[in-house]
Amino acid sequence: MLVDGEPMVYGAERDKGVAAGSAGALELIEGDDVADRALVHDPSLADPTRAYALSRLRRVGGPIPIGTLRQVQRPVYEEELLDQVEDTREAEGDGELDALLTGGTTWRVED
């Protein structure tokens, strides 16, 4: 089970773990000192690479990770959009639909 802030170890004897390989990929390790060598789980990492690699451990003979792989705070699209609309209204006013439709920047499409 993945627990935030704890080493990523598994197995009945907790003698297996997940460590960072030389190229940044995750590798499976074994031994008595596995807790000292294993990566500490941090689901709040901004970079999604580790979470993705954890989701693929089973493909390389590793355990199926259970727990929160990634949990980050990011802006919500709707909130960002509403903030943008509010900023524009403060800067330029509410505007008028009639003025928009009858404004000077129009064109005609000729047959």
Short mmCIF file of C-alpha atoms in Angstrom, two decimals:
data_model
loop_
_atom_site.label_atom_id
_atom_site.label_comp_id
_atom_site.label_asym_id
_atom_site.label_seq_id
_atom_site.Cartn_x
_atom_site.Cartn_y
_atom_site.Cartn_z
CA MET A 1 0.00 0.00 0.00
CA LEU A 2 1.34 3.41 -0.98
CA VAL A 3 1.39 5.83 1.96
CA ASP A 4 2.49 9.44 1.62
CA GLY A 5 5.87 10.00 3.28
CA GLU A 6 6.72 6.31 3.73
CA PRO A 7 9.21 4.14 1.83
CA MET A 8 7.73 2.16 -1.05
CA VAL A 9 8.25 -1.37 0.29
CA TYR A 10 6.15 -4.47 -0.18
CA GLY A 11 6.09 -8.22 0.28
CA ALA A 12 5.12 -10.41 3.25
CA GLU A 13 8.46 -9.70 4.90
CA ARG A 14 8.62 -6.13 3.57
CA ASP A 15 11.92 -7.08 1.97
CA LYS A 16 11.13 -5.77 -1.51
CA GLY A 17 10.83 -2.19 -2.66
CA VAL A 18 10.86 0.38 -5.42
CA ALA A 19 13.93 2.56 -6.01
CA ALA A 20 15.07 5.06 -8.60
CA GLY A 21 17.24 3.55 -11.31
CA SER A 22 20.23 5.22 -12.89
CA ALA A 23 18.22 6.59 -15.82
CA GLY A 24 15.40 7.85 -13.60
CA ALA A 25 13.21 4.81 -14.22
CA LEU A 26 11.86 2.85 -11.29
CA GLU A 27 13.51 -0.44 -10.43
CA LEU A 28 12.54 -3.24 -8.10
CA ILE A 29 14.95 -3.98 -5.25
CA GLU A 30 15.26 -6.68 -2.59
CA GLY A 31 17.25 -7.13 0.59
CA ASP A 32 17.37 -6.46 4.29
CA ASP A 33 18.07 -2.74 3.85
CA VAL A 34 15.31 -2.19 1.30
CA ALA A 35 13.55 0.41 3.49
CA ASP A 36 16.70 2.55 3.47
CA ARG A 37 17.15 2.31 -0.32
CA ALA A 38 13.49 2.55 -1.39
CA LEU A 39 11.95 5.76 -2.65
CA VAL A 40 9.71 7.65 -0.25
CA HIS A 41 6.23 8.01 -1.72
CA ASP A 42 5.19 11.59 -2.50
CA PRO A 43 1.90 11.88 -4.45
CA SER A 44 2.17 15.69 -4.49
CA LEU A 45 5.06 15.81 -7.00
CA ALA A 46 4.24 18.28 -9.76
CA ASP A 47 5.86 16.08 -12.41
CA PRO A 48 3.55 13.13 -13.27
CA THR A 49 6.42 10.86 -14.38
CA ARG A 50 6.76 8.90 -11.14
CA ALA A 51 3.00 8.36 -10.81
CA TYR A 52 2.89 7.03 -14.38
CA ALA A 53 5.87 4.73 -13.73
CA LEU A 54 4.17 3.40 -10.58
CA SER A 55 1.05 2.63 -12.60
CA ARG A 56 3.18 0.45 -14.90
CA LEU A 57 5.06 -1.57 -12.23
CA ARG A 58 2.96 -4.69 -12.83
CA ARG A 59 4.21 -4.84 -16.42
CA VAL A 60 7.79 -5.36 -15.21
CA GLY A 61 6.92 -8.02 -12.64
CA GLY A 62 6.31 -5.65 -9.77
CA PRO A 63 3.36 -5.30 -7.43
CA ILE A 64 0.08 -3.61 -8.27
CA PRO A 65 0.33 -0.25 -6.51
CA ILE A 66 -2.64 0.48 -4.26
CA GLY A 67 -3.21 3.95 -2.89
CA THR A 68 -3.01 7.49 -4.19
CA LEU A 69 -0.50 7.65 -7.04
CA ARG A 70 -0.80 11.40 -7.64
CA GLN A 71 -2.65 14.19 -5.88
CA VAL A 72 -1.87 17.75 -6.94
CA GLN A 73 -3.68 21.05 -6.61
CA ARG A 74 -4.29 22.71 -9.96
CA PRO A 75 -6.59 25.50 -11.12
CA VAL A 76 -10.05 24.50 -12.26
CA TYR A 77 -10.89 25.61 -15.81
CA GLU A 78 -14.26 27.08 -14.87
CA GLU A 79 -12.78 29.18 -12.04
CA GLU A 80 -10.03 30.50 -14.32
CA LEU A 81 -12.57 31.37 -17.02
CA LEU A 82 -14.87 33.19 -14.60
CA ASP A 83 -11.90 35.15 -13.20
CA GLN A 84 -10.95 36.16 -16.73
CA VAL A 85 -14.50 37.32 -17.50
CA GLU A 86 -14.64 39.29 -14.24
CA ASP A 87 -11.29 40.97 -14.97
CA THR A 88 -12.49 41.97 -18.45
CA ARG A 89 -15.76 43.36 -17.09
CA GLU A 90 -13.87 45.45 -14.54
CA ALA A 91 -11.53 46.80 -17.21
CA GLU A 92 -14.04 47.38 -20.02
CA GLY A 93 -17.51 47.36 -18.43
CA ASP A 94 -20.41 45.03 -19.13
CA GLY A 95 -20.75 45.92 -22.78
CA GLU A 96 -23.95 46.00 -24.81
CA LEU A 97 -25.08 43.36 -27.26
CA ASP A 98 -26.79 45.93 -29.52
CA ALA A 99 -23.57 47.95 -29.76
CA LEU A 100 -21.67 44.82 -30.66
CA LEU A 101 -24.11 43.83 -33.40
CA THR A 102 -24.37 47.30 -34.92
CA GLY A 103 -20.78 48.40 -34.36
CA GLY A 104 -18.55 49.79 -37.10
CA THR A 105 -16.43 46.71 -37.64
CA THR A 106 -18.76 44.74 -39.87
CA TRP A 107 -18.48 43.41 -43.38
CA ARG A 108 -20.76 42.15 -46.10
CA VAL A 109 -20.51 38.91 -47.93
CA GLU A 110 -21.41 39.42 -51.57
CA ASP A 111 -22.70 36.69 -53.84
#
